[in-house]
PDB file of N, CA and C in Angstrom:
ATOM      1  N   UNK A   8       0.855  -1.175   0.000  1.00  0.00           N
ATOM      2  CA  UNK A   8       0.000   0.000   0.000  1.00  0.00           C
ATOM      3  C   UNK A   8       0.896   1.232   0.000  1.00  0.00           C
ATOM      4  N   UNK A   9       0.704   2.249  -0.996  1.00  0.00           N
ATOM      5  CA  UNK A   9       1.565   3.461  -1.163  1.00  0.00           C
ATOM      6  C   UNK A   9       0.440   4.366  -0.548  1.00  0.00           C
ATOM      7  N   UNK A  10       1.090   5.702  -0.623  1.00  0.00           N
ATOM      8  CA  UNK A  10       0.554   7.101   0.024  1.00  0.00           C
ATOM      9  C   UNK A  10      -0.252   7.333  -1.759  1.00  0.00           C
ATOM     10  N   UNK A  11      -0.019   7.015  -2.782  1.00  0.00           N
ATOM     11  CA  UNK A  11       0.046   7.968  -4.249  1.00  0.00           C
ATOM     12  C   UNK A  11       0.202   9.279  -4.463  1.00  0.00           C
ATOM     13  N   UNK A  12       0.704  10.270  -3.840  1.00  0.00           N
ATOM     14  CA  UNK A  12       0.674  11.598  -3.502  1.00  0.00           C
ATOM     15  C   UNK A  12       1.715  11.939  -3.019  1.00  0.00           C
ATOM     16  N   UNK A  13       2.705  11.230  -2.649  1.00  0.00           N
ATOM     17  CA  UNK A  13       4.048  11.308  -2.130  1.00  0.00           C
ATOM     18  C   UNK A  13       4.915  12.743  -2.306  1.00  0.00           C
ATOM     19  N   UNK A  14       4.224  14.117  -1.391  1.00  0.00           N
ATOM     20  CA  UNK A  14       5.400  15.097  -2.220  1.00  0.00           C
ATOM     21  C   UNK A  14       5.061  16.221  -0.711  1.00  0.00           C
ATOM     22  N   UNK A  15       6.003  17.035  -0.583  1.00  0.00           N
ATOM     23  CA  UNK A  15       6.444  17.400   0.603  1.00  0.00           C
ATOM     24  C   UNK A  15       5.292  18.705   1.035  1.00  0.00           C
ATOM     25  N   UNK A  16       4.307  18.775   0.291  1.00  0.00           N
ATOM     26  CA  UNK A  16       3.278  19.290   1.144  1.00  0.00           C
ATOM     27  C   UNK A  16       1.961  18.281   1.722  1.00  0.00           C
ATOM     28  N   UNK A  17       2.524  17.349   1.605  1.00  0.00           N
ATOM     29  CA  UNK A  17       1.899  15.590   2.183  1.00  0.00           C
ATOM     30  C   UNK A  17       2.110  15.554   3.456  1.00  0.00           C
ATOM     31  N   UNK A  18       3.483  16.369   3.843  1.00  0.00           N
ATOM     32  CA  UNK A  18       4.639  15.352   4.559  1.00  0.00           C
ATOM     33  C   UNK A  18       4.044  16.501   6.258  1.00  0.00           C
ATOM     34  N   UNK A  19       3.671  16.100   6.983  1.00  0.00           N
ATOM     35  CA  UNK A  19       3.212  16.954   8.370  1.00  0.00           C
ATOM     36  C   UNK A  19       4.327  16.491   9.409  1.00  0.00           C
ATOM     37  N   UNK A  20       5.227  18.009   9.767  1.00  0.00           N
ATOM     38  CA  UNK A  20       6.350  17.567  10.974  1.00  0.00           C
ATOM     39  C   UNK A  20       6.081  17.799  12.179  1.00  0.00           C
ATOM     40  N   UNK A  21       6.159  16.939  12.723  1.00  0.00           N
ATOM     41  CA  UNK A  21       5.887  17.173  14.306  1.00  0.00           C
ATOM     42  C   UNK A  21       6.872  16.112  15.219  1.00  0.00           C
ATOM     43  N   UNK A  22       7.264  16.530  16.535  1.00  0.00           N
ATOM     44  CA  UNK A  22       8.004  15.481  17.301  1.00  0.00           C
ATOM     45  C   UNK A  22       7.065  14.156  17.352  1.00  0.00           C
ATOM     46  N   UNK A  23       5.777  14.637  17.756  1.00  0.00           N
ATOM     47  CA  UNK A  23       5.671  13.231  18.270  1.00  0.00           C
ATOM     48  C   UNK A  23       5.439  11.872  17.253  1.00  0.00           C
ATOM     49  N   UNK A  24       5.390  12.100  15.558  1.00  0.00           N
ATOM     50  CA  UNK A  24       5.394  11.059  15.034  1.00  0.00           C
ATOM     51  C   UNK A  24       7.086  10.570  14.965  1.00  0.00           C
ATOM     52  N   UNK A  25       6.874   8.873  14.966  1.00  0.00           N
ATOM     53  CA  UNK A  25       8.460   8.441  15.109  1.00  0.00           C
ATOM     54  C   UNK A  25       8.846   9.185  13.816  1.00  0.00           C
ATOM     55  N   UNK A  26      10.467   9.732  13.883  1.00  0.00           N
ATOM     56  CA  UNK A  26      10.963  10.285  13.039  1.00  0.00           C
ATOM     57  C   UNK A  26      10.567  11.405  12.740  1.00  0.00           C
ATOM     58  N   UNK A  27      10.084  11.891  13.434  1.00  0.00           N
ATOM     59  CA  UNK A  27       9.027  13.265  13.296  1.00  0.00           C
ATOM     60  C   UNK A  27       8.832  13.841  12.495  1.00  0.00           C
ATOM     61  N   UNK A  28       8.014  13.175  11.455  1.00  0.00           N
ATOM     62  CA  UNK A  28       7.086  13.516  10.418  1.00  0.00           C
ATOM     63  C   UNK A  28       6.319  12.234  10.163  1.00  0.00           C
ATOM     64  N   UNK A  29       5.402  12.432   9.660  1.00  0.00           N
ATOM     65  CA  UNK A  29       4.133  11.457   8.809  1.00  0.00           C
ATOM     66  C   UNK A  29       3.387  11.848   7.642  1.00  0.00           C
ATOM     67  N   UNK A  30       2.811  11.174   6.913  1.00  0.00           N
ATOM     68  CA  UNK A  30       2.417  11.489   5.765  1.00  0.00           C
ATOM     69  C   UNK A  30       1.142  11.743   6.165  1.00  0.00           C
ATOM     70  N   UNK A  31       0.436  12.449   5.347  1.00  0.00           N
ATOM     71  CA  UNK A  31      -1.150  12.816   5.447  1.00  0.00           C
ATOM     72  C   UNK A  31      -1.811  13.281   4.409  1.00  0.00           C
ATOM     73  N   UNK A  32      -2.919  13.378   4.128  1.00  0.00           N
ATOM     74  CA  UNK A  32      -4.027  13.216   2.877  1.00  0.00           C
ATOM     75  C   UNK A  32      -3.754  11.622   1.880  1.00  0.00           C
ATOM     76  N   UNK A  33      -4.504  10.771   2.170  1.00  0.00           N
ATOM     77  CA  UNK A  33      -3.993   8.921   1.412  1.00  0.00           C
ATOM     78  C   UNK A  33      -5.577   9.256   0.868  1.00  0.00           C
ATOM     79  N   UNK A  34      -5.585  10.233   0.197  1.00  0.00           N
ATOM     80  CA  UNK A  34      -6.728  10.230  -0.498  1.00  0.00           C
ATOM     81  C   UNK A  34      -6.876   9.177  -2.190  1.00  0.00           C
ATOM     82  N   UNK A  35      -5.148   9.547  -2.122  1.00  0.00           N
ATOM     83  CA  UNK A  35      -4.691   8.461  -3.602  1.00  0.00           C
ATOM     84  C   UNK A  35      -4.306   7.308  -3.446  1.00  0.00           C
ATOM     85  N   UNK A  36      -4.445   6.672  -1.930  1.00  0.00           N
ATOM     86  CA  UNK A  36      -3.560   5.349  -1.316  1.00  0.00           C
ATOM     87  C   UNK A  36      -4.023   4.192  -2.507  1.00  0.00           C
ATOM     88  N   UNK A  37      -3.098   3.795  -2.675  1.00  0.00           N
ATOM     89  CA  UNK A  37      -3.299   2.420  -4.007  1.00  0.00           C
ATOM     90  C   UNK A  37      -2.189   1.371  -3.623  1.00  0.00           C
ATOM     91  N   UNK A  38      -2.149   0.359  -4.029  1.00  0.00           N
ATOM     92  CA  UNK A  38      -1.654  -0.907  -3.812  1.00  0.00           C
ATOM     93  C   UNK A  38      -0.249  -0.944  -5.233  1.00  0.00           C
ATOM     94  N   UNK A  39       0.551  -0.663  -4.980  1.00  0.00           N
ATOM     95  CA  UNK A  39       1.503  -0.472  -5.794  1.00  0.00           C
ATOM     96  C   UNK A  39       3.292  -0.593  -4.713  1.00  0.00           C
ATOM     97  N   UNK A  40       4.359  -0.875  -5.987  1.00  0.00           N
ATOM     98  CA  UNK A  40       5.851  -0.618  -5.133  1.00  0.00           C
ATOM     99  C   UNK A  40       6.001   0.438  -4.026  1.00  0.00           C
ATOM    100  N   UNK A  41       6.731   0.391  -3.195  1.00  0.00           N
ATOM    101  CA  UNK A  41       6.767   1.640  -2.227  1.00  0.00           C
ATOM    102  C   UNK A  41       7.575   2.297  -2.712  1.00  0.00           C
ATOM    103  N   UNK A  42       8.360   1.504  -3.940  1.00  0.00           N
ATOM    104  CA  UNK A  42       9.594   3.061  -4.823  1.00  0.00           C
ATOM    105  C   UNK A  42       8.868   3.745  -5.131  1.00  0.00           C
ATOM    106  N   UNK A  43       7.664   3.523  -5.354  1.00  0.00           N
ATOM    107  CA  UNK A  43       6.983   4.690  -6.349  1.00  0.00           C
ATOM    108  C   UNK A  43       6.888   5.831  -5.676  1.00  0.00           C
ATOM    109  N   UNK A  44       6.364   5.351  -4.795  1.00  0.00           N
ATOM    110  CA  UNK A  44       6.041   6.878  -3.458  1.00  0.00           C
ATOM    111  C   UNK A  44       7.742   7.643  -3.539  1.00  0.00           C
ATOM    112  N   UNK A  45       8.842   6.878  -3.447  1.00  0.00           N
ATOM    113  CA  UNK A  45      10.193   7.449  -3.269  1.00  0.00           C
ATOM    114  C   UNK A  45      10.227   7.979  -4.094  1.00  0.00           C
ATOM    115  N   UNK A  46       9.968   7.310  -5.644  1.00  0.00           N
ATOM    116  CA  UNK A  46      10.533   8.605  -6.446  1.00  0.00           C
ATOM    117  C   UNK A  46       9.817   9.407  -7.430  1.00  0.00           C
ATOM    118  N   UNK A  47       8.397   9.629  -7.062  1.00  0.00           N
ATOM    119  CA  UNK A  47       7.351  10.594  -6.806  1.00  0.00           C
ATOM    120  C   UNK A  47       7.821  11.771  -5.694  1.00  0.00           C
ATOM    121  N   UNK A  48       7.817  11.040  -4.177  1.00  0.00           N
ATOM    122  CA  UNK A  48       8.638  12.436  -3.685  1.00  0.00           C
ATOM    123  C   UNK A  48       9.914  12.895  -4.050  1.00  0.00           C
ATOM    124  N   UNK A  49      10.687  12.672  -4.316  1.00  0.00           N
ATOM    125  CA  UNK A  49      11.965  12.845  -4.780  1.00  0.00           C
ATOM    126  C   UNK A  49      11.845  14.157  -6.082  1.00  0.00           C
ATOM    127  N   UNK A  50      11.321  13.329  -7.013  1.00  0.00           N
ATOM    128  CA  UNK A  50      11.032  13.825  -8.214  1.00  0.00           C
ATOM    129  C   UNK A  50      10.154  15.196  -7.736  1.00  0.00           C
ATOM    130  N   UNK A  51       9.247  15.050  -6.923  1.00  0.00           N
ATOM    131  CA  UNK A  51       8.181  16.414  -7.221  1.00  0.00           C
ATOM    132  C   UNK A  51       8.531  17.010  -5.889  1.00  0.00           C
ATOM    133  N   UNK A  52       9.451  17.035  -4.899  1.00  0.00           N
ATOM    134  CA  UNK A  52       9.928  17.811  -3.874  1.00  0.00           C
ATOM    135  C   UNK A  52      11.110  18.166  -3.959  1.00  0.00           C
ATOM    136  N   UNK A  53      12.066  17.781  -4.340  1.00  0.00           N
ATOM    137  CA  UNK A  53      13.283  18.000  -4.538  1.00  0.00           C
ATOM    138  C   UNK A  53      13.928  18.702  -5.572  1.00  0.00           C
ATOM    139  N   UNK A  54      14.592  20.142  -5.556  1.00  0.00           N
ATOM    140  CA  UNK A  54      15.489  20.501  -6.285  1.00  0.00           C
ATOM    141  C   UNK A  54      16.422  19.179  -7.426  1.00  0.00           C
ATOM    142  N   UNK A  55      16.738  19.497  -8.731  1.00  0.00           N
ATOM    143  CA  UNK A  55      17.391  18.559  -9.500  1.00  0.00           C
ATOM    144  C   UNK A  55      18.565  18.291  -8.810  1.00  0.00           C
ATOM    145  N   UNK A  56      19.417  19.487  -8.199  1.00  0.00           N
ATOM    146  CA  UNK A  56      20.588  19.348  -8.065  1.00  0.00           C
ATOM    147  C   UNK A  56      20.935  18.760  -6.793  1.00  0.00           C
ATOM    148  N   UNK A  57      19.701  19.010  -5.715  1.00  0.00           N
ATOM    149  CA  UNK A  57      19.610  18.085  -4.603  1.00  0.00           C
ATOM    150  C   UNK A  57      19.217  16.696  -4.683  1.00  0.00           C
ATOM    151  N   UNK A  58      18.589  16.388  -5.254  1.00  0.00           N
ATOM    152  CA  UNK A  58      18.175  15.078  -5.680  1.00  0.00           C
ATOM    153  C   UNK A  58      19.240  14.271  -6.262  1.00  0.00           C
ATOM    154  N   UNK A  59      20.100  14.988  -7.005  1.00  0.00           N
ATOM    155  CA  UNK A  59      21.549  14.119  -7.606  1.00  0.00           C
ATOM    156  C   UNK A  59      22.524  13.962  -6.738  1.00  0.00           C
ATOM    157  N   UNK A  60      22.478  14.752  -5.744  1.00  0.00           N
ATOM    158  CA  UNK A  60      23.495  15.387  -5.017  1.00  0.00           C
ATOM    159  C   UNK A  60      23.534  14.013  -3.816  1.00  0.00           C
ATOM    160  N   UNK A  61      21.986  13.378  -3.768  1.00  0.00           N
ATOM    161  CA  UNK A  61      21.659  12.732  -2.588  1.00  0.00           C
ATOM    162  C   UNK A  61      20.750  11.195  -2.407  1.00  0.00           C
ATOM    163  N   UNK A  62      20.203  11.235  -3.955  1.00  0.00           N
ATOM    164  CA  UNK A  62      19.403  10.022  -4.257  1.00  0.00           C
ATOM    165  C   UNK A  62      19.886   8.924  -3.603  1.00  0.00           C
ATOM    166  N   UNK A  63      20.836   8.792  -3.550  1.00  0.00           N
ATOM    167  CA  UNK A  63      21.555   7.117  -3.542  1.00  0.00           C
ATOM    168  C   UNK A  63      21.386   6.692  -2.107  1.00  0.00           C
ATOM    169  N   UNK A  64      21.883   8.018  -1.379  1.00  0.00           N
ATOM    170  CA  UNK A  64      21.841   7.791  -0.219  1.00  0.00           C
ATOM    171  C   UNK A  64      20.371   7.873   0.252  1.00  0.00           C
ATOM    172  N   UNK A  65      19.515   8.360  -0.180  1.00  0.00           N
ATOM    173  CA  UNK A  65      17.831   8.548   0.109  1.00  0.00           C
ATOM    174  C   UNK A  65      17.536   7.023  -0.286  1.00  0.00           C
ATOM    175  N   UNK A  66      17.914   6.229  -1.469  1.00  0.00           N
ATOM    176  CA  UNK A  66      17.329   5.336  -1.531  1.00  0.00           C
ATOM    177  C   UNK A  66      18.089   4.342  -0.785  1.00  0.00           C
ATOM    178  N   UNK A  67      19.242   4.152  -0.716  1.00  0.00           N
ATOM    179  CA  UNK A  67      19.856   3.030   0.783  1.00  0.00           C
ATOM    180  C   UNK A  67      19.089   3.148   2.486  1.00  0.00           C
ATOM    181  N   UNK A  68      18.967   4.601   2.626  1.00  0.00           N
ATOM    182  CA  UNK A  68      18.351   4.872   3.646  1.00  0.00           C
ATOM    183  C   UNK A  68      17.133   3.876   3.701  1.00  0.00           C
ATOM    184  N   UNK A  69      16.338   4.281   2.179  1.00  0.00           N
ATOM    185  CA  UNK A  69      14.960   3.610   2.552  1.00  0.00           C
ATOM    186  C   UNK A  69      14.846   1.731   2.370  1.00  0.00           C
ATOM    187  N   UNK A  70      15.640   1.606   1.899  1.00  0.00           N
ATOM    188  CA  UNK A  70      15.661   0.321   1.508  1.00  0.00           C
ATOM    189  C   UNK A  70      16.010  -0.494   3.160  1.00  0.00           C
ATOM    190  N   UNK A  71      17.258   0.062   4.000  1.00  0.00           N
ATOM    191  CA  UNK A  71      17.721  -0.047   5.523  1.00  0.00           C
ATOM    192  C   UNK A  71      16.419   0.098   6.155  1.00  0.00           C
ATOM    193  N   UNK A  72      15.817   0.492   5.676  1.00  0.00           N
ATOM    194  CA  UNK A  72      14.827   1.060   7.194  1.00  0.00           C
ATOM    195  C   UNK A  72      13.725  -0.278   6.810  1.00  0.00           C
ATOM    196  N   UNK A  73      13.543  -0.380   5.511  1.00  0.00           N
ATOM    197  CA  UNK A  73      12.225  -1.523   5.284  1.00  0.00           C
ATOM    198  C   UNK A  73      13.226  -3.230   5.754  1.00  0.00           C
ATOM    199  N   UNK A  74      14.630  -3.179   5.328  1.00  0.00           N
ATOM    200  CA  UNK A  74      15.034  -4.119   6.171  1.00  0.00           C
ATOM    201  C   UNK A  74      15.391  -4.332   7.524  1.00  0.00           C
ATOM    202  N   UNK A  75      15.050  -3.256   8.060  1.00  0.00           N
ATOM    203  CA  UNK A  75      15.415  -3.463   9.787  1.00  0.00           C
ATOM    204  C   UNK A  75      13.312  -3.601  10.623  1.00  0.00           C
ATOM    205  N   UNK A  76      13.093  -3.104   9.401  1.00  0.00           N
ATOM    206  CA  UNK A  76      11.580  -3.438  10.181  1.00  0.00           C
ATOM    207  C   UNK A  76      11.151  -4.854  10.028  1.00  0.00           C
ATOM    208  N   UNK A  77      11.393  -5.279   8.890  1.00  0.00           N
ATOM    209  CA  UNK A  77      11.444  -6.787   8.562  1.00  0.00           C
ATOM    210  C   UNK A  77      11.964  -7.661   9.863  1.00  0.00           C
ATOM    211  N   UNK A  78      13.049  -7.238  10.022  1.00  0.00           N
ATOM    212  CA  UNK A  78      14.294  -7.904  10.782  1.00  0.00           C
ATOM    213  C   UNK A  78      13.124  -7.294  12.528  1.00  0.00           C
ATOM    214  N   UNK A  79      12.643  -6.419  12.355  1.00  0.00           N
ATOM    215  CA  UNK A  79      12.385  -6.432  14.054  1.00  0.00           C
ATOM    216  C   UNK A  79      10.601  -7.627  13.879  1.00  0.00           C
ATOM    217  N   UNK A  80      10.156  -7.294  12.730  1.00  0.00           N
ATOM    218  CA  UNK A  80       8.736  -8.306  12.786  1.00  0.00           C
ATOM    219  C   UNK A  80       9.409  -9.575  13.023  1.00  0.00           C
ATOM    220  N   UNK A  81       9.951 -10.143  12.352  1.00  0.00           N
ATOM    221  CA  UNK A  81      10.701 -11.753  12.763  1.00  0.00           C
ATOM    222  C   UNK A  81      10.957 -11.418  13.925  1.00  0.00           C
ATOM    223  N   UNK A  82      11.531 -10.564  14.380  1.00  0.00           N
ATOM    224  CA  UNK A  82      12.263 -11.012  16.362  1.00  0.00           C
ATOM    225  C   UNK A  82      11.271 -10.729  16.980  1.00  0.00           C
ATOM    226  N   UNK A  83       9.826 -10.025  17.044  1.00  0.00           N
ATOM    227  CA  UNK A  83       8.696 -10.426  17.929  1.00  0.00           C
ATOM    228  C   UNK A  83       8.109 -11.547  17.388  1.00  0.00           C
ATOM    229  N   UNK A  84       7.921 -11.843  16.386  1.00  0.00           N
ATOM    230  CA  UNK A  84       7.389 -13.190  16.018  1.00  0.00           C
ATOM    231  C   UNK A  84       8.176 -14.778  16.741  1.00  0.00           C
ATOM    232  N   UNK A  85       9.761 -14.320  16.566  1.00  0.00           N
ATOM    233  CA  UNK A  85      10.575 -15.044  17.392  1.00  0.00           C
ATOM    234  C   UNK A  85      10.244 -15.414  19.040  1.00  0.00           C
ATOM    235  N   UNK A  86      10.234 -14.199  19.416  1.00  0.00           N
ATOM    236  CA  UNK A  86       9.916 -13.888  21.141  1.00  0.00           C
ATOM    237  C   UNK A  86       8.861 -14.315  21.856  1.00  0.00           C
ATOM    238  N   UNK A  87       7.752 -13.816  21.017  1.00  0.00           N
ATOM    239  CA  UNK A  87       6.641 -14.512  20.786  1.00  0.00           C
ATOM    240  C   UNK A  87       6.055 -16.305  20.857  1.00  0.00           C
ATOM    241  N   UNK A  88       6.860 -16.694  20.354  1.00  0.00           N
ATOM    242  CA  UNK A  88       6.886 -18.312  20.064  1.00  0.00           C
ATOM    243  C   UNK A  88       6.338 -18.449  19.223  1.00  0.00           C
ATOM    244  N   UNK A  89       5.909 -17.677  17.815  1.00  0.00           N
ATOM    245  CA  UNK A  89       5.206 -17.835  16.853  1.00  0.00           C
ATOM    246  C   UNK A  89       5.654 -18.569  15.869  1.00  0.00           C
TER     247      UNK A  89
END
């Protein structure tokens, strides 16, 4: 499930969401890759020259973060006795 709308007047900052920000309006939410949302925001928030300057590392970031959430669902599933 994507946001479809992925672009930085989506994006609401505040401390108390983890990482402090969250997405908001999933008025376009659709069942599609989660790159898409990445490089939808990327593409329609980002300066060209920032976006070159930083992609790689935006997309390792995101790719780390969907494998460490993976990696924490298995270790409650683990803990669990599931």
């Amino acid at each position: 499930l994507t946001h479809g709308d992925a672009h930085i007047e989506n994006v609401f900052f505040d401390e108390r969401f983890e990482g402090g920000a969250a997405f908001i309006d999933f008025g376009n939410a659709m069942f599609s890759p989660g790159t898409s949302d990445v490089a939808f925001f990327m593409v329609h928030s980002l300066e060209p020259e920032v976006r070159r300057a930083h992609e790689a590392d935006l997309v390792k970031h995101y790719h780390a973060s969907l494998v460490a959430a993976e990696f924490l669902r298995l270790l409650r599933r683990l803990l669990a006795g599931a």
